[in-house]
Amino acid sequence: MGATTAAMVTAVVGVLGTLLAPVITTWTTKRQRAEERQAEEGRRVFEERRAGYSAMNRASRHFHTVLKDALHRMRDGVYTDDDRAQVEEARRDYRDRYAEAQMIVPEAVLRASRELNVVLAAIDATAKRIDRGLAREGESADQALIDLKAAEPALTAMRRIMREDLGVSD
């Protein structure tokens, strides 16, 4: 290779380097921004899911507790309109959180929440029948309290699945 060819190759490489540097820089910048947007979207989805899980867990546990308290008060004959209002408020909050969760959670969490929902809805219906004096055969506040115990493992399972989905490990 002669000096002229070497100079020509050097000049071509220099010109190509000068021309391609902004293209490569732009490409790299776009790629970094896309990765940053993707990471931010991932964080946003994670935070949305975590907030939904927290709300669902809180509402489920609150509804469970309010139902248990209401059944104790029914059994003891001291159930009041304020208690009814508290149960209804807890039920509505639970229903809303359950509906929101259905839109953002994976199937494993939905299965666990459905199992819990079946128990809580049945106990709520039983409590309402007892309160209205329309209890079915075998329905009582004491029996409903026993039946409500079935929700406790479902609450624990749902929380465990939610934590696993969020990457929380013990």
mmCIF file of C-alpha atoms in Angstrom:
data_model
loop_
_atom_site.group_PDB
_atom_site.id
_atom_site.type_symbol
_atom_site.label_atom_id
_atom_site.label_comp_id
_atom_site.label_asym_id
_atom_site.label_seq_id
_atom_site.Cartn_x
_atom_site.Cartn_y
_atom_site.Cartn_z
ATOM 1 C CA MET A 1 0.000 0.000 0.000
ATOM 2 C CA GLY A 2 1.433 3.297 -1.015
ATOM 3 C CA ALA A 3 1.504 6.540 0.864
ATOM 4 C CA THR A 4 -1.246 7.945 -1.349
ATOM 5 C CA THR A 5 -3.543 4.974 -0.709
ATOM 6 C CA ALA A 6 -2.868 5.150 3.023
ATOM 7 C CA ALA A 7 -3.636 8.867 3.031
ATOM 8 C CA MET A 8 -6.807 8.265 1.042
ATOM 9 C CA VAL A 9 -7.980 5.490 3.425
ATOM 10 C CA THR A 10 -7.178 7.702 6.414
ATOM 11 C CA ALA A 11 -9.127 10.573 4.892
ATOM 12 C CA VAL A 12 -12.126 8.350 4.096
ATOM 13 C CA VAL A 13 -12.116 6.886 7.628
ATOM 14 C CA GLY A 14 -11.827 10.391 9.068
ATOM 15 C CA VAL A 15 -14.715 11.698 6.955
ATOM 16 C CA LEU A 16 -16.858 8.639 7.737
ATOM 17 C CA GLY A 17 -16.067 9.021 11.425
ATOM 18 C CA THR A 18 -17.031 12.684 11.290
ATOM 19 C CA LEU A 19 -20.244 11.934 9.424
ATOM 20 C CA LEU A 20 -21.228 8.884 11.468
ATOM 21 C CA ALA A 21 -20.421 10.283 14.932
ATOM 22 C CA PRO A 22 -23.649 12.339 15.182
ATOM 23 C CA VAL A 23 -25.692 9.421 13.819
ATOM 24 C CA ILE A 24 -24.199 7.014 16.347
ATOM 25 C CA THR A 25 -24.628 9.573 19.138
ATOM 26 C CA THR A 26 -28.265 10.144 18.180
ATOM 27 C CA TRP A 27 -28.937 6.420 17.961
ATOM 28 C CA THR A 28 -27.324 5.816 21.357
ATOM 29 C CA THR A 29 -29.260 8.679 22.942
ATOM 30 C CA LYS A 30 -32.567 7.418 21.521
ATOM 31 C CA ARG A 31 -31.843 3.942 22.775
ATOM 32 C CA GLN A 32 -30.989 5.209 26.265
ATOM 33 C CA ARG A 33 -34.153 7.315 26.377
ATOM 34 C CA ALA A 34 -36.248 4.341 25.259
ATOM 35 C CA GLU A 35 -34.686 2.213 27.994
ATOM 36 C CA GLU A 36 -35.357 4.964 30.543
ATOM 37 C CA ARG A 37 -38.998 5.242 29.414
ATOM 38 C CA GLN A 38 -39.378 1.480 29.614
ATOM 39 C CA ALA A 39 -37.851 1.406 33.108
ATOM 40 C CA GLU A 40 -40.121 4.265 34.211
ATOM 41 C CA GLU A 41 -43.157 2.465 32.792
ATOM 42 C CA GLY A 42 -42.110 -0.667 34.672
ATOM 43 C CA ARG A 43 -41.826 1.318 37.904
ATOM 44 C CA ARG A 44 -45.219 2.938 37.287
ATOM 45 C CA VAL A 45 -46.885 -0.439 36.672
ATOM 46 C CA PHE A 46 -45.199 -1.894 39.759
ATOM 47 C CA GLU A 47 -46.345 1.024 41.931
ATOM 48 C CA GLU A 48 -49.882 0.791 40.523
ATOM 49 C CA ARG A 49 -49.996 -2.922 41.245
ATOM 50 C CA ARG A 50 -48.528 -2.471 44.723
ATOM 51 C CA ALA A 51 -51.069 0.246 45.538
ATOM 52 C CA GLY A 52 -53.883 -1.963 44.237
ATOM 53 C CA TYR A 53 -52.664 -4.909 46.275
ATOM 54 C CA SER A 54 -52.380 -2.768 49.402
ATOM 55 C CA ALA A 55 -55.890 -1.391 48.934
ATOM 56 C CA MET A 56 -57.330 -4.842 48.221
ATOM 57 C CA ASN A 57 -55.586 -6.407 51.205
ATOM 58 C CA ARG A 58 -56.657 -3.578 53.516
ATOM 59 C CA ALA A 59 -60.292 -3.597 52.304
ATOM 60 C CA SER A 60 -60.531 -7.412 52.502
ATOM 61 C CA ARG A 61 -59.187 -7.547 56.019
ATOM 62 C CA HIS A 62 -61.351 -4.626 57.114
ATOM 63 C CA PHE A 63 -64.510 -6.188 55.671
ATOM 64 C CA HIS A 64 -63.634 -9.491 57.356
ATOM 65 C CA THR A 65 -63.148 -7.754 60.709
ATOM 66 C CA VAL A 66 -66.324 -5.686 60.396
ATOM 67 C CA LEU A 67 -68.343 -8.799 59.518
ATOM 68 C CA LYS A 68 -66.901 -10.651 62.498
ATOM 69 C CA ASP A 69 -67.704 -7.752 64.825
ATOM 70 C CA ALA A 70 -71.223 -7.475 63.387
ATOM 71 C CA LEU A 71 -71.866 -11.183 63.924
ATOM 72 C CA HIS A 72 -70.682 -10.939 67.529
ATOM 73 C CA ARG A 73 -73.004 -7.979 68.071
ATOM 74 C CA MET A 74 -75.915 -9.836 66.422
ATOM 75 C CA ARG A 75 -75.273 -12.847 68.622
ATOM 76 C CA ASP A 76 -75.217 -10.608 71.693
ATOM 77 C CA GLY A 77 -78.376 -8.763 70.627
ATOM 78 C CA VAL A 78 -76.714 -5.328 70.446
ATOM 79 C CA TYR A 79 -76.560 -4.853 66.662
ATOM 80 C CA THR A 80 -77.490 -1.255 65.721
ATOM 81 C CA ASP A 81 -78.109 0.902 62.679
ATOM 82 C CA ASP A 82 -74.570 2.273 63.062
ATOM 83 C CA ASP A 83 -73.253 -1.287 62.841
ATOM 84 C CA ARG A 84 -75.316 -1.879 59.705
ATOM 85 C CA ALA A 85 -73.936 1.292 58.151
ATOM 86 C CA GLN A 86 -70.387 0.276 59.039
ATOM 87 C CA VAL A 87 -70.834 -3.156 57.448
ATOM 88 C CA GLU A 88 -72.319 -1.608 54.318
ATOM 89 C CA GLU A 89 -69.487 0.927 54.038
ATOM 90 C CA ALA A 90 -66.863 -1.809 54.460
ATOM 91 C CA ARG A 91 -68.665 -3.997 51.903
ATOM 92 C CA ARG A 92 -68.755 -1.201 49.331
ATOM 93 C CA ASP A 93 -65.110 -0.335 49.851
ATOM 94 C CA TYR A 94 -64.189 -4.015 49.531
ATOM 95 C CA ARG A 95 -66.323 -4.370 46.384
ATOM 96 C CA ASP A 96 -64.648 -1.326 44.807
ATOM 97 C CA ARG A 97 -61.098 -2.513 45.606
ATOM 98 C CA TYR A 98 -61.977 -5.995 44.351
ATOM 99 C CA ALA A 99 -63.295 -4.554 41.076
ATOM 100 C CA GLU A 100 -60.187 -2.377 40.635
ATOM 101 C CA ALA A 101 -57.878 -5.293 41.324
ATOM 102 C CA GLN A 102 -59.605 -7.402 38.674
ATOM 103 C CA MET A 103 -58.294 -4.987 36.045
ATOM 104 C CA ILE A 104 -54.615 -5.037 37.005
ATOM 105 C CA VAL A 105 -53.697 -8.265 38.755
ATOM 106 C CA PRO A 106 -52.469 -11.565 37.329
ATOM 107 C CA GLU A 107 -54.655 -14.674 37.269
ATOM 108 C CA ALA A 108 -53.061 -16.246 40.367
ATOM 109 C CA VAL A 109 -54.097 -13.257 42.467
ATOM 110 C CA LEU A 110 -57.563 -13.249 40.891
ATOM 111 C CA ARG A 111 -58.068 -16.898 41.835
ATOM 112 C CA ALA A 112 -57.072 -16.217 45.433
ATOM 113 C CA SER A 113 -59.260 -13.117 45.640
ATOM 114 C CA ARG A 114 -62.230 -15.010 44.145
ATOM 115 C CA GLU A 115 -61.927 -17.705 46.815
ATOM 116 C CA LEU A 116 -61.952 -15.035 49.500
ATOM 117 C CA ASN A 117 -64.808 -13.158 47.836
ATOM 118 C CA VAL A 118 -66.999 -16.273 47.830
ATOM 119 C CA VAL A 119 -66.627 -16.663 51.602
ATOM 120 C CA LEU A 120 -67.055 -12.971 52.454
ATOM 121 C CA ALA A 121 -70.079 -12.545 50.176
ATOM 122 C CA ALA A 122 -71.753 -15.638 51.626
ATOM 123 C CA ILE A 123 -71.192 -14.478 55.206
ATOM 124 C CA ASP A 124 -72.421 -10.985 54.356
ATOM 125 C CA ALA A 125 -75.611 -12.447 52.863
ATOM 126 C CA THR A 126 -76.073 -14.697 55.885
ATOM 127 C CA ALA A 127 -75.589 -11.771 58.270
ATOM 128 C CA LYS A 128 -78.188 -9.742 56.392
ATOM 129 C CA ARG A 129 -80.707 -12.592 56.539
ATOM 130 C CA ILE A 130 -80.094 -13.067 60.261
ATOM 131 C CA ASP A 131 -80.462 -9.328 60.866
ATOM 132 C CA ARG A 132 -83.788 -9.258 58.992
ATOM 133 C CA GLY A 133 -85.106 -12.273 60.847
ATOM 134 C CA LEU A 134 -85.046 -14.360 57.657
ATOM 135 C CA ALA A 135 -82.304 -16.807 58.614
ATOM 136 C CA ARG A 136 -82.378 -20.112 56.795
ATOM 137 C CA GLU A 137 -82.367 -23.376 58.647
ATOM 138 C CA GLY A 138 -79.066 -23.790 60.470
ATOM 139 C CA GLU A 139 -78.064 -20.148 60.025
ATOM 140 C CA SER A 140 -77.082 -18.311 63.171
ATOM 141 C CA ALA A 141 -74.533 -15.711 64.169
ATOM 142 C CA ASP A 142 -72.488 -18.420 65.895
ATOM 143 C CA GLN A 143 -72.507 -20.633 62.798
ATOM 144 C CA ALA A 144 -71.662 -17.659 60.574
ATOM 145 C CA LEU A 145 -68.683 -16.871 62.815
ATOM 146 C CA ILE A 146 -67.485 -20.441 62.382
ATOM 147 C CA ASP A 147 -68.009 -20.188 58.622
ATOM 148 C CA LEU A 148 -66.168 -16.852 58.549
ATOM 149 C CA LYS A 149 -63.078 -18.656 59.873
ATOM 150 C CA ALA A 150 -62.805 -20.151 56.362
ATOM 151 C CA ALA A 151 -61.879 -16.699 55.091
ATOM 152 C CA GLU A 152 -58.730 -16.502 57.210
ATOM 153 C CA PRO A 153 -56.655 -18.993 55.163
ATOM 154 C CA ALA A 154 -57.953 -17.342 51.986
ATOM 155 C CA LEU A 155 -56.848 -13.920 53.291
ATOM 156 C CA THR A 156 -53.407 -15.303 54.099
ATOM 157 C CA ALA A 157 -53.088 -17.055 50.734
ATOM 158 C CA MET A 158 -54.112 -13.932 48.825
ATOM 159 C CA ARG A 159 -51.591 -11.790 50.715
ATOM 160 C CA ARG A 160 -48.824 -14.367 50.131
ATOM 161 C CA ILE A 161 -49.522 -14.500 46.379
ATOM 162 C CA MET A 162 -49.590 -10.700 46.154
ATOM 163 C CA ARG A 163 -46.269 -10.444 47.995
ATOM 164 C CA GLU A 164 -44.714 -13.067 45.734
ATOM 165 C CA ASP A 165 -45.911 -11.177 42.671
ATOM 166 C CA LEU A 166 -44.288 -8.006 44.024
ATOM 167 C CA GLY A 167 -41.031 -9.870 44.599
ATOM 168 C CA VAL A 168 -41.227 -9.688 48.399
ATOM 169 C CA SER A 169 -39.554 -12.646 50.017
ATOM 170 C CA ASP A 170 -39.130 -13.591 53.648
#
